[in-house]
Short mmCIF file of N, CA and C and ligand atoms in Angstrom, two decimals:
data_model
loop_
_atom_site.label_atom_id
_atom_site.label_comp_id
_atom_site.label_asym_id
_atom_site.label_seq_id
_atom_site.Cartn_x
_atom_site.Cartn_y
_atom_site.Cartn_z
N UNK A 1 94.67 109.49 90.42
CA UNK A 1 93.49 109.18 89.65
C UNK A 1 92.12 109.11 90.53
N UNK A 2 92.36 108.12 91.33
CA UNK A 2 91.36 107.64 92.25
C UNK A 2 90.70 108.69 93.00
N UNK A 3 91.77 109.57 93.62
CA UNK A 3 91.37 110.67 94.53
C UNK A 3 90.93 111.42 93.80
N UNK A 4 91.06 111.76 92.57
CA UNK A 4 90.61 112.90 91.77
C UNK A 4 88.85 112.69 91.72
N UNK A 5 88.76 111.37 91.26
CA UNK A 5 87.63 111.01 91.03
C UNK A 5 86.53 111.06 92.25
N UNK A 6 87.41 110.68 93.15
CA UNK A 6 86.43 110.68 94.67
C UNK A 6 86.08 112.25 95.12
N UNK A 7 87.00 112.98 94.72
CA UNK A 7 86.75 114.55 95.26
C UNK A 7 85.50 115.31 94.15
N UNK A 8 85.90 114.70 92.86
CA UNK A 8 84.95 115.51 91.87
C UNK A 8 83.23 114.79 92.06
N UNK A 9 83.51 113.57 92.56
CA UNK A 9 82.05 112.54 93.09
C UNK A 9 81.56 113.46 94.07
N UNK A 10 82.10 113.89 95.07
CA UNK A 10 81.78 114.29 96.41
C UNK A 10 81.26 115.69 96.07
N UNK A 11 82.09 116.72 95.07
CA UNK A 11 81.57 118.06 94.60
C UNK A 11 80.22 117.74 93.77
N UNK A 12 80.07 116.83 92.79
CA UNK A 12 78.90 116.80 91.99
C UNK A 12 77.74 116.48 93.11
N UNK A 13 77.73 115.71 93.98
CA UNK A 13 77.02 115.21 95.11
C UNK A 13 76.51 116.54 95.65
N UNK A 14 77.51 117.28 96.04
CA UNK A 14 77.17 118.53 96.98
C UNK A 14 76.19 119.81 95.72
N UNK A 15 76.68 119.68 94.76
CA UNK A 15 76.09 120.22 93.79
C UNK A 15 74.60 119.99 93.59
N UNK A 16 74.33 118.65 93.45
CA UNK A 16 73.01 117.91 93.08
C UNK A 16 72.19 118.43 94.37
N UNK A 17 72.88 118.47 95.72
CA UNK A 17 72.01 118.70 97.25
C UNK A 17 71.66 120.12 96.77
N UNK A 18 72.76 121.30 96.39
CA UNK A 18 72.34 122.72 96.20
C UNK A 18 71.15 122.91 95.46
N UNK A 19 71.25 122.53 94.32
CA UNK A 19 70.12 122.37 93.19
C UNK A 19 68.90 122.03 93.78
N UNK A 20 69.06 120.64 94.29
CA UNK A 20 67.66 120.21 94.84
C UNK A 20 66.93 120.98 95.92
N UNK A 21 67.70 121.66 97.10
CA UNK A 21 67.38 122.55 97.99
C UNK A 21 66.97 123.54 97.63
N UNK A 22 67.42 124.30 96.35
CA UNK A 22 67.14 125.70 95.88
C UNK A 22 65.65 125.43 94.93
N UNK A 23 65.72 123.96 94.41
CA UNK A 23 64.06 123.92 93.68
C UNK A 23 63.02 123.62 94.99
N UNK A 24 63.16 123.40 96.04
CA UNK A 24 62.22 123.10 97.02
C UNK A 24 61.91 124.29 97.60
N UNK A 25 62.89 125.43 97.61
CA UNK A 25 62.48 126.77 98.10
C UNK A 25 61.78 127.44 97.06
N UNK A 26 62.11 127.40 95.70
CA UNK A 26 61.82 128.37 95.09
C UNK A 26 60.34 127.89 94.32
N UNK A 27 60.01 126.50 94.67
CA UNK A 27 58.71 125.87 94.21
C UNK A 27 57.70 126.62 95.27
N UNK A 28 58.12 127.37 96.49
CA UNK A 28 56.75 128.10 97.17
C UNK A 28 56.73 129.35 96.80
N UNK A 29 57.39 129.95 95.66
CA UNK A 29 57.38 131.37 95.47
C UNK A 29 56.12 131.71 94.62
N UNK A 30 55.12 130.86 94.01
CA UNK A 30 53.71 131.09 93.21
C UNK A 30 53.93 131.58 92.20
N UNK A 31 55.19 131.67 91.18
CA UNK A 31 55.22 132.12 90.22
C UNK A 31 54.42 131.27 89.26
N UNK A 32 54.19 131.94 88.07
CA UNK A 32 53.35 131.21 86.95
C UNK A 32 54.40 130.35 86.25
N UNK A 33 53.84 129.06 85.55
CA UNK A 33 54.87 128.27 84.99
C UNK A 33 55.42 129.20 83.46
N UNK A 34 54.70 129.91 83.15
CA UNK A 34 55.25 130.78 81.70
C UNK A 34 56.42 131.88 82.29
N UNK A 35 56.28 132.21 83.64
CA UNK A 35 57.46 133.00 83.93
C UNK A 35 58.68 131.99 84.19
N UNK A 36 58.34 131.09 85.09
CA UNK A 36 59.61 130.21 85.23
C UNK A 36 60.00 129.65 84.00
N UNK A 37 59.42 129.09 82.87
CA UNK A 37 59.67 128.81 81.96
C UNK A 37 60.47 129.70 80.92
N UNK A 38 60.23 130.70 80.86
CA UNK A 38 61.03 131.95 80.37
C UNK A 38 62.15 132.21 80.51
N UNK A 39 62.38 132.60 82.30
CA UNK A 39 63.44 132.58 83.09
C UNK A 39 64.57 131.57 82.67
N UNK A 40 64.31 130.44 82.95
CA UNK A 40 64.88 129.36 83.00
C UNK A 40 65.55 128.85 81.53
N UNK A 41 64.45 128.94 80.58
CA UNK A 41 64.95 128.69 79.13
C UNK A 41 66.20 129.61 78.51
N UNK A 42 66.18 130.98 79.39
CA UNK A 42 67.20 131.87 78.89
C UNK A 42 68.65 130.78 79.07
N UNK A 43 68.63 130.34 80.37
CA UNK A 43 69.91 129.97 80.58
C UNK A 43 70.25 128.27 80.17
N UNK A 44 69.23 127.75 79.27
CA UNK A 44 69.46 126.18 78.88
C UNK A 44 70.40 126.18 77.87
N UNK A 45 70.51 127.35 76.97
CA UNK A 45 71.49 126.80 75.53
C UNK A 45 72.98 127.17 76.37
N UNK A 46 73.32 128.15 77.32
CA UNK A 46 74.56 128.29 78.23
C UNK A 46 74.78 127.27 78.82
N UNK A 47 73.98 126.39 79.58
CA UNK A 47 74.13 125.28 80.15
C UNK A 47 74.46 124.18 79.48
N UNK A 48 74.01 123.89 78.25
CA UNK A 48 74.00 122.99 77.34
C UNK A 48 75.65 123.21 76.92
N UNK A 49 76.09 124.32 76.40
CA UNK A 49 77.44 124.57 76.43
C UNK A 49 78.65 124.31 77.41
N UNK A 50 78.38 124.75 78.96
CA UNK A 50 78.70 124.47 79.58
C UNK A 50 79.16 123.30 79.91
N UNK A 51 78.00 122.26 79.79
CA UNK A 51 78.16 120.70 79.82
C UNK A 51 79.17 120.21 78.75
N UNK A 52 78.77 120.76 77.46
CA UNK A 52 79.45 119.88 76.44
C UNK A 52 81.29 120.48 76.96
N UNK A 53 81.64 121.53 76.86
CA UNK A 53 83.09 122.18 77.19
C UNK A 53 83.62 121.38 78.37
N UNK A 54 82.61 121.16 79.69
CA UNK A 54 83.42 120.49 80.90
C UNK A 54 83.24 118.96 80.61
N UNK A 55 82.50 118.43 79.51
CA UNK A 55 82.64 117.07 79.17
C UNK A 55 84.25 116.53 78.36
N UNK A 56 84.46 117.64 77.47
CA UNK A 56 85.50 117.75 76.72
C UNK A 56 86.68 117.66 77.59
N UNK A 57 86.67 118.98 78.36
CA UNK A 57 87.70 118.77 79.17
C UNK A 57 88.22 117.68 80.32
N UNK A 58 87.05 117.21 80.59
CA UNK A 58 87.28 116.19 81.62
C UNK A 58 87.68 114.93 80.75
N UNK A 59 87.30 114.51 79.36
CA UNK A 59 87.48 113.41 79.01
C UNK A 59 88.97 113.66 78.50
N UNK A 60 89.44 114.63 78.06
CA UNK A 60 90.97 114.80 77.43
C UNK A 60 91.75 115.02 78.53
N UNK A 61 91.52 115.24 79.70
CA UNK A 61 92.67 115.53 81.04
C UNK A 61 92.65 114.17 81.44
N UNK A 62 91.43 113.37 81.78
CA UNK A 62 91.48 112.03 82.48
C UNK A 62 92.08 110.83 81.25
N UNK A 63 91.63 110.97 79.98
CA UNK A 63 92.14 110.15 78.91
C UNK A 63 93.77 110.24 78.42
N UNK A 64 94.33 111.27 78.57
CA UNK A 64 95.68 111.67 77.79
C UNK A 64 96.61 110.79 78.63
N UNK A 65 96.40 110.60 79.82
CA UNK A 65 97.67 109.86 80.31
C UNK A 65 97.86 108.35 79.87
N UNK A 66 96.91 107.91 79.34
CA UNK A 66 96.70 106.49 78.75
C UNK A 66 97.50 106.34 77.31
N UNK A 67 97.97 105.19 77.11
CA UNK A 67 98.18 104.22 78.03
C UNK A 67 99.16 104.16 78.76
N UNK A 68 98.92 103.83 80.14
CA UNK A 68 99.60 103.67 81.16
C UNK A 68 101.10 103.26 81.09
N UNK A 69 101.18 102.20 80.23
CA UNK A 69 102.59 101.78 80.07
C UNK A 69 103.69 101.99 78.94
N UNK A 70 103.04 103.19 78.45
CA UNK A 70 103.94 103.90 77.28
C UNK A 70 105.46 104.04 77.93
N UNK A 71 106.13 103.65 77.09
CA UNK A 71 107.38 103.78 77.39
C UNK A 71 108.09 105.35 77.20
N UNK A 72 109.16 105.69 78.19
CA UNK A 72 109.62 107.00 77.89
C UNK A 72 110.82 107.04 77.27
N UNK A 73 111.55 106.07 76.65
CA UNK A 73 112.70 105.99 76.01
C UNK A 73 112.79 104.82 74.79
N UNK A 74 112.07 104.84 73.85
CA UNK A 74 111.81 103.66 73.21
C UNK A 74 113.12 103.19 72.36
N UNK A 75 113.97 104.03 72.14
CA UNK A 75 114.87 104.01 71.60
C UNK A 75 116.19 103.09 72.17
N UNK A 76 115.76 103.01 73.49
CA UNK A 76 116.79 102.08 74.40
C UNK A 76 116.33 100.99 74.87
N UNK A 77 114.94 100.62 74.42
CA UNK A 77 114.08 99.60 74.83
C UNK A 77 115.03 98.23 74.44
N UNK A 78 114.82 97.60 75.85
CA UNK A 78 115.04 96.06 75.46
C UNK A 78 113.84 95.10 75.08
N UNK A 79 114.06 94.28 74.18
CA UNK A 79 113.01 93.61 73.76
C UNK A 79 113.13 92.31 74.61
N UNK A 80 111.76 91.70 75.15
CA UNK A 80 112.24 90.34 76.13
C UNK A 80 111.02 89.54 75.40
N UNK A 81 111.37 88.41 75.10
CA UNK A 81 110.25 87.46 74.24
C UNK A 81 109.36 86.71 75.79
N UNK A 82 108.34 86.59 75.69
CA UNK A 82 107.65 86.20 76.69
C UNK A 82 106.55 84.86 76.41
N UNK A 83 106.70 83.77 76.53
CA UNK A 83 105.81 82.59 75.97
C UNK A 83 105.09 81.98 77.10
N UNK A 84 103.89 81.94 77.27
CA UNK A 84 103.30 81.29 78.27
C UNK A 84 102.85 79.91 77.68
N UNK A 85 102.86 78.83 78.76
CA UNK A 85 102.08 77.69 78.55
C UNK A 85 101.54 77.38 79.76
N UNK A 86 100.78 75.95 79.45
CA UNK A 86 99.97 75.64 80.89
C UNK A 86 101.15 74.85 81.78
N UNK A 87 101.51 75.46 82.87
CA UNK A 87 101.32 76.63 83.65
C UNK A 87 102.76 77.04 83.81
N UNK A 88 103.34 77.65 83.17
CA UNK A 88 104.72 78.56 83.45
C UNK A 88 104.81 79.54 82.26
N UNK A 89 105.81 80.36 82.74
CA UNK A 89 106.40 81.59 81.92
C UNK A 89 107.75 81.33 81.50
N UNK A 90 108.06 81.69 80.17
CA UNK A 90 109.58 81.37 79.61
C UNK A 90 109.58 82.85 79.28
N UNK A 91 110.70 83.35 79.61
CA UNK A 91 111.19 84.78 79.26
C UNK A 91 112.64 84.73 79.24
N UNK A 92 112.53 85.64 78.19
CA UNK A 92 114.39 85.48 77.36
C UNK A 92 115.31 86.06 78.28
N UNK A 93 114.58 87.07 79.53
CA UNK A 93 115.58 87.77 80.45
C UNK A 93 114.38 88.07 81.58
N UNK A 94 115.30 87.86 82.93
CA UNK A 94 114.16 87.98 83.95
C UNK A 94 114.84 88.94 85.00
N UNK A 95 116.25 89.67 84.64
CA UNK A 95 116.72 90.62 85.59
C UNK A 95 117.11 91.70 84.83
N UNK A 96 116.89 93.02 85.49
CA UNK A 96 116.56 94.13 84.46
C UNK A 96 117.45 95.21 85.90
N UNK A 97 117.63 96.40 85.29
CA UNK A 97 118.06 97.26 86.14
C UNK A 97 116.98 98.66 86.14
N UNK A 98 116.93 99.03 87.44
CA UNK A 98 115.94 100.40 87.35
C UNK A 98 116.29 101.27 86.19
N UNK A 99 115.24 101.54 85.61
CA UNK A 99 115.23 102.66 84.52
C UNK A 99 115.25 101.94 83.07
N UNK A 100 115.35 100.48 82.99
CA UNK A 100 115.22 99.59 81.83
C UNK A 100 113.90 99.86 81.42
N UNK A 101 113.97 100.51 79.80
CA UNK A 101 112.48 100.25 79.57
C UNK A 101 112.46 99.10 78.80
N UNK A 102 111.60 98.17 78.95
CA UNK A 102 111.40 96.70 78.37
C UNK A 102 110.21 96.91 77.45
N UNK A 103 110.26 95.94 76.14
CA UNK A 103 109.18 96.00 75.45
C UNK A 103 109.10 94.42 75.58
N UNK A 104 108.22 93.95 76.11
CA UNK A 104 107.99 92.54 76.05
C UNK A 104 106.76 91.99 74.95
N UNK A 105 107.41 91.40 74.27
CA UNK A 105 106.59 90.31 73.19
C UNK A 105 106.12 89.15 73.56
N UNK A 106 104.87 89.05 73.77
CA UNK A 106 104.02 87.98 74.63
C UNK A 106 103.15 87.24 73.81
N UNK A 107 103.28 85.83 73.75
CA UNK A 107 102.43 84.84 73.49
C UNK A 107 102.34 83.62 74.04
N UNK A 108 101.56 82.77 73.27
CA UNK A 108 101.36 81.56 74.39
C UNK A 108 101.60 80.32 73.23
N UNK A 109 101.76 79.29 74.08
CA UNK A 109 101.72 78.06 73.33
C UNK A 109 100.61 77.16 73.32
N UNK A 110 99.73 77.22 74.15
CA UNK A 110 98.43 76.75 74.06
C UNK A 110 97.11 77.46 74.09
N UNK A 111 96.58 77.95 75.51
CA UNK A 111 95.41 78.49 75.65
C UNK A 111 95.76 80.14 75.88
N UNK A 112 94.72 81.20 76.12
CA UNK A 112 94.82 82.33 76.43
C UNK A 112 95.20 82.38 78.17
N UNK A 113 96.42 83.32 78.03
CA UNK A 113 96.55 83.59 79.39
C UNK A 113 96.89 84.79 79.70
N UNK A 114 97.02 85.54 81.04
CA UNK A 114 97.26 87.24 81.03
C UNK A 114 98.48 87.10 81.83
N UNK A 115 99.73 88.09 81.02
CA UNK A 115 100.56 88.32 81.64
C UNK A 115 100.69 89.77 82.35
N UNK A 116 100.41 89.37 83.71
CA UNK A 116 100.49 90.58 84.59
C UNK A 116 102.08 90.81 85.52
N UNK A 117 102.26 92.37 85.46
CA UNK A 117 103.47 92.53 86.28
C UNK A 117 103.01 93.14 87.50
N UNK A 118 103.51 92.87 88.83
CA UNK A 118 103.22 93.21 89.98
C UNK A 118 104.43 93.87 90.56
N UNK A 119 104.81 94.83 91.24
CA UNK A 119 105.77 94.92 92.32
C UNK A 119 105.85 94.57 93.54
N UNK A 120 106.92 94.81 94.29
CA UNK A 120 106.91 94.17 95.62
C UNK A 120 106.00 94.18 96.49
N UNK A 121 105.25 95.35 96.35
CA UNK A 121 103.66 95.26 97.12
C UNK A 121 102.64 94.91 96.38
N UNK A 122 102.63 93.88 95.44
CA UNK A 122 101.56 93.30 94.58
C UNK A 122 100.61 94.18 94.11
N UNK A 123 101.12 95.89 93.74
CA UNK A 123 100.38 96.56 92.90
C UNK A 123 100.65 96.58 91.47
N UNK A 124 99.45 95.90 90.96
CA UNK A 124 99.55 95.57 89.48
C UNK A 124 100.33 96.84 88.76
N UNK A 125 101.40 96.34 87.97
CA UNK A 125 101.81 97.53 87.29
C UNK A 125 101.63 97.72 85.65
N UNK A 126 101.50 96.65 85.07
CA UNK A 126 101.20 96.53 83.65
C UNK A 126 100.64 95.30 83.32
N UNK A 127 99.88 94.98 81.98
CA UNK A 127 99.36 93.76 81.87
C UNK A 127 99.01 93.52 80.44
N UNK A 128 99.17 92.43 79.84
CA UNK A 128 98.79 92.38 78.55
C UNK A 128 98.30 90.68 78.38
N UNK A 129 97.43 90.43 77.41
CA UNK A 129 96.81 89.07 77.00
C UNK A 129 97.95 88.36 76.33
N UNK A 130 98.27 87.19 76.96
CA UNK A 130 99.30 86.44 76.03
C UNK A 130 98.30 85.22 75.42
N UNK A 131 98.22 85.41 74.15
CA UNK A 131 97.17 84.46 73.40
C UNK A 131 97.96 83.58 71.97
N UNK A 132 97.75 82.54 71.97
CA UNK A 132 98.28 81.63 70.80
C UNK A 132 97.91 82.19 69.53
N UNK A 133 99.20 82.15 68.65
CA UNK A 133 98.98 82.71 67.24
C UNK A 133 99.06 84.00 67.36
N UNK A 134 99.28 84.91 68.62
CA UNK A 134 99.48 86.26 68.47
C UNK A 134 100.46 86.69 69.09
N UNK A 135 101.25 87.67 68.85
CA UNK A 135 102.45 88.43 69.48
C UNK A 135 101.93 89.73 70.01
N UNK A 136 101.46 90.05 71.53
CA UNK A 136 101.27 91.04 72.04
C UNK A 136 102.20 92.03 72.68
N UNK A 137 102.16 93.23 72.70
CA UNK A 137 103.60 93.91 73.23
C UNK A 137 103.31 94.63 73.98
N UNK A 138 103.88 94.58 75.27
CA UNK A 138 103.57 95.64 76.31
C UNK A 138 105.07 96.38 76.75
N UNK A 139 104.66 97.80 76.63
CA UNK A 139 105.79 98.25 76.97
C UNK A 139 105.94 98.83 78.63
N UNK A 140 107.00 98.64 79.25
CA UNK A 140 107.10 98.85 80.75
C UNK A 140 108.68 99.46 81.07
N UNK A 141 108.73 100.49 81.90
CA UNK A 141 109.63 100.92 82.34
C UNK A 141 109.83 100.99 83.73
N UNK A 142 110.95 100.18 84.13
CA UNK A 142 111.04 99.70 85.72
C UNK A 142 111.55 101.10 86.51
N UNK A 143 111.04 101.41 87.24
CA UNK A 143 111.33 102.63 87.83
C UNK A 143 112.05 102.53 89.29
N UNK A 144 111.75 101.34 89.98
CA UNK A 144 112.25 101.29 91.35
C UNK A 144 112.94 99.68 91.29
N UNK A 145 114.10 99.51 92.18
CA UNK A 145 114.92 98.05 92.07
C UNK A 145 113.83 97.02 93.16
N UNK A 146 113.85 95.99 92.92
CA UNK A 146 113.23 94.99 93.78
C UNK A 146 112.79 93.91 93.14
N UNK A 147 112.06 92.97 93.96
CA UNK A 147 111.34 91.77 93.45
C UNK A 147 110.20 92.03 92.70
N UNK A 148 109.81 91.78 91.61
CA UNK A 148 108.69 91.96 90.87
C UNK A 148 108.02 90.62 90.55
N UNK A 149 106.75 90.42 90.37
CA UNK A 149 106.27 89.18 90.36
C UNK A 149 105.42 89.23 89.11
N UNK A 150 105.50 88.04 88.32
CA UNK A 150 104.36 87.68 87.05
C UNK A 150 103.34 87.00 87.63
N UNK A 151 102.42 87.43 87.19
CA UNK A 151 101.23 86.39 87.67
C UNK A 151 100.40 86.09 86.29
N UNK A 152 99.74 84.74 86.39
CA UNK A 152 98.82 84.75 85.34
C UNK A 152 97.42 85.57 85.35
N UNK A 153 96.90 86.12 84.49
CA UNK A 153 95.65 86.97 85.15
C UNK A 153 94.10 86.30 84.24
N UNK A 154 94.32 85.17 83.76
CA UNK A 154 93.40 84.50 82.67
C UNK A 154 93.32 83.27 83.37
N UNK A 155 91.96 82.59 83.60
CA UNK A 155 92.14 81.45 83.98
C UNK A 155 92.20 80.29 83.19
N UNK A 156 93.33 79.46 83.27
CA UNK A 156 93.83 78.84 82.16
C UNK A 156 93.89 77.25 82.35
N UNK A 157 93.07 76.94 83.72
CA UNK A 157 93.33 75.54 83.80
C UNK A 157 93.30 75.27 85.03
N UNK A 158 93.76 74.03 85.99
CA UNK A 158 94.07 73.56 86.97
C UNK A 158 95.08 74.27 88.02
N UNK A 159 96.18 74.68 87.06
CA UNK A 159 97.20 75.01 88.11
C UNK A 159 97.20 76.74 87.64
N UNK A 160 96.47 77.42 87.10
CA UNK A 160 96.21 78.60 86.86
C UNK A 160 96.93 79.38 88.27
N UNK A 161 96.57 79.14 89.29
CA UNK A 161 97.04 79.97 90.11
C UNK A 161 98.54 79.87 90.66
N UNK A 162 99.46 78.79 90.16
CA UNK A 162 100.78 78.55 90.35
C UNK A 162 101.48 79.06 89.29
N UNK A 163 101.11 79.52 88.49
CA UNK A 163 101.61 80.04 87.07
C UNK A 163 102.11 81.61 87.22
N UNK A 164 103.19 81.65 88.24
CA UNK A 164 104.00 82.84 88.35
C UNK A 164 105.18 82.67 88.36
N UNK A 165 105.99 83.91 87.91
CA UNK A 165 107.51 83.71 88.04
C UNK A 165 107.93 85.12 88.53
N UNK A 166 109.16 85.32 88.77
CA UNK A 166 109.68 86.20 89.50
C UNK A 166 110.75 87.12 88.52
N UNK A 167 110.57 88.70 88.63
CA UNK A 167 111.66 89.43 87.92
C UNK A 167 112.37 90.04 89.10
N UNK A 168 113.22 90.20 88.64
CA UNK A 168 114.51 91.06 89.70
C UNK A 168 114.83 92.11 89.04
N UNK A 169 114.82 93.32 89.57
CA UNK A 169 115.21 94.54 89.28
C UNK A 169 116.36 95.38 90.25
N UNK A 170 117.45 95.27 89.69
CA UNK A 170 118.46 95.74 90.42
C UNK A 170 118.59 97.26 90.56
N UNK A 171 119.40 98.16 91.39
CA UNK A 171 119.37 99.18 91.07
C UNK A 171 120.00 99.87 89.83
N UNK A 172 119.57 101.15 89.37
CA UNK A 172 120.01 102.05 88.23
C UNK A 172 121.84 101.77 87.79
N UNK A 173 122.12 101.42 87.04
CA UNK A 173 123.51 101.13 86.32
C UNK A 173 124.21 102.51 86.58
CU1 LIG B 1 97.95 80.83 82.69
CU2 LIG B 1 96.13 81.32 84.19
#
């Protein structure tokens, strides 16, 4: 997605440069305002619809993959209770197999915490808020074995930075 955004940005910058340069050159043609207006207004409605259609296509194609953590096989989901408190995590299960779809039910005993799952390369995989009085659900499917880290993503007091735990994901059964 980041690569796509980067290339789209480059393409649009290029387009802007082309439009800018073409305006500089056409400004020397000496046409009257009426001529220019008549010619360009003919294209205005087409351009309007082009922008609308492009906007809808870009929105739908970039928003459809969300939410990122949606599970692929909800029928086989394991339910795992997660309780946050200053400053540790209590999980009803911390060992999984690659391919396991998990539904984390996340809450807190005291203040707001952030439940964030990171893979072995410390790349965030999924996250949800841990809030007192609420249970938030997070669907995540482990796709590769390894040691995963859980970090707290919400500043929750003195030992916030120590509020971590480990999930072990074994190879597929
Ligand atoms: Cu819990 Cu920061």
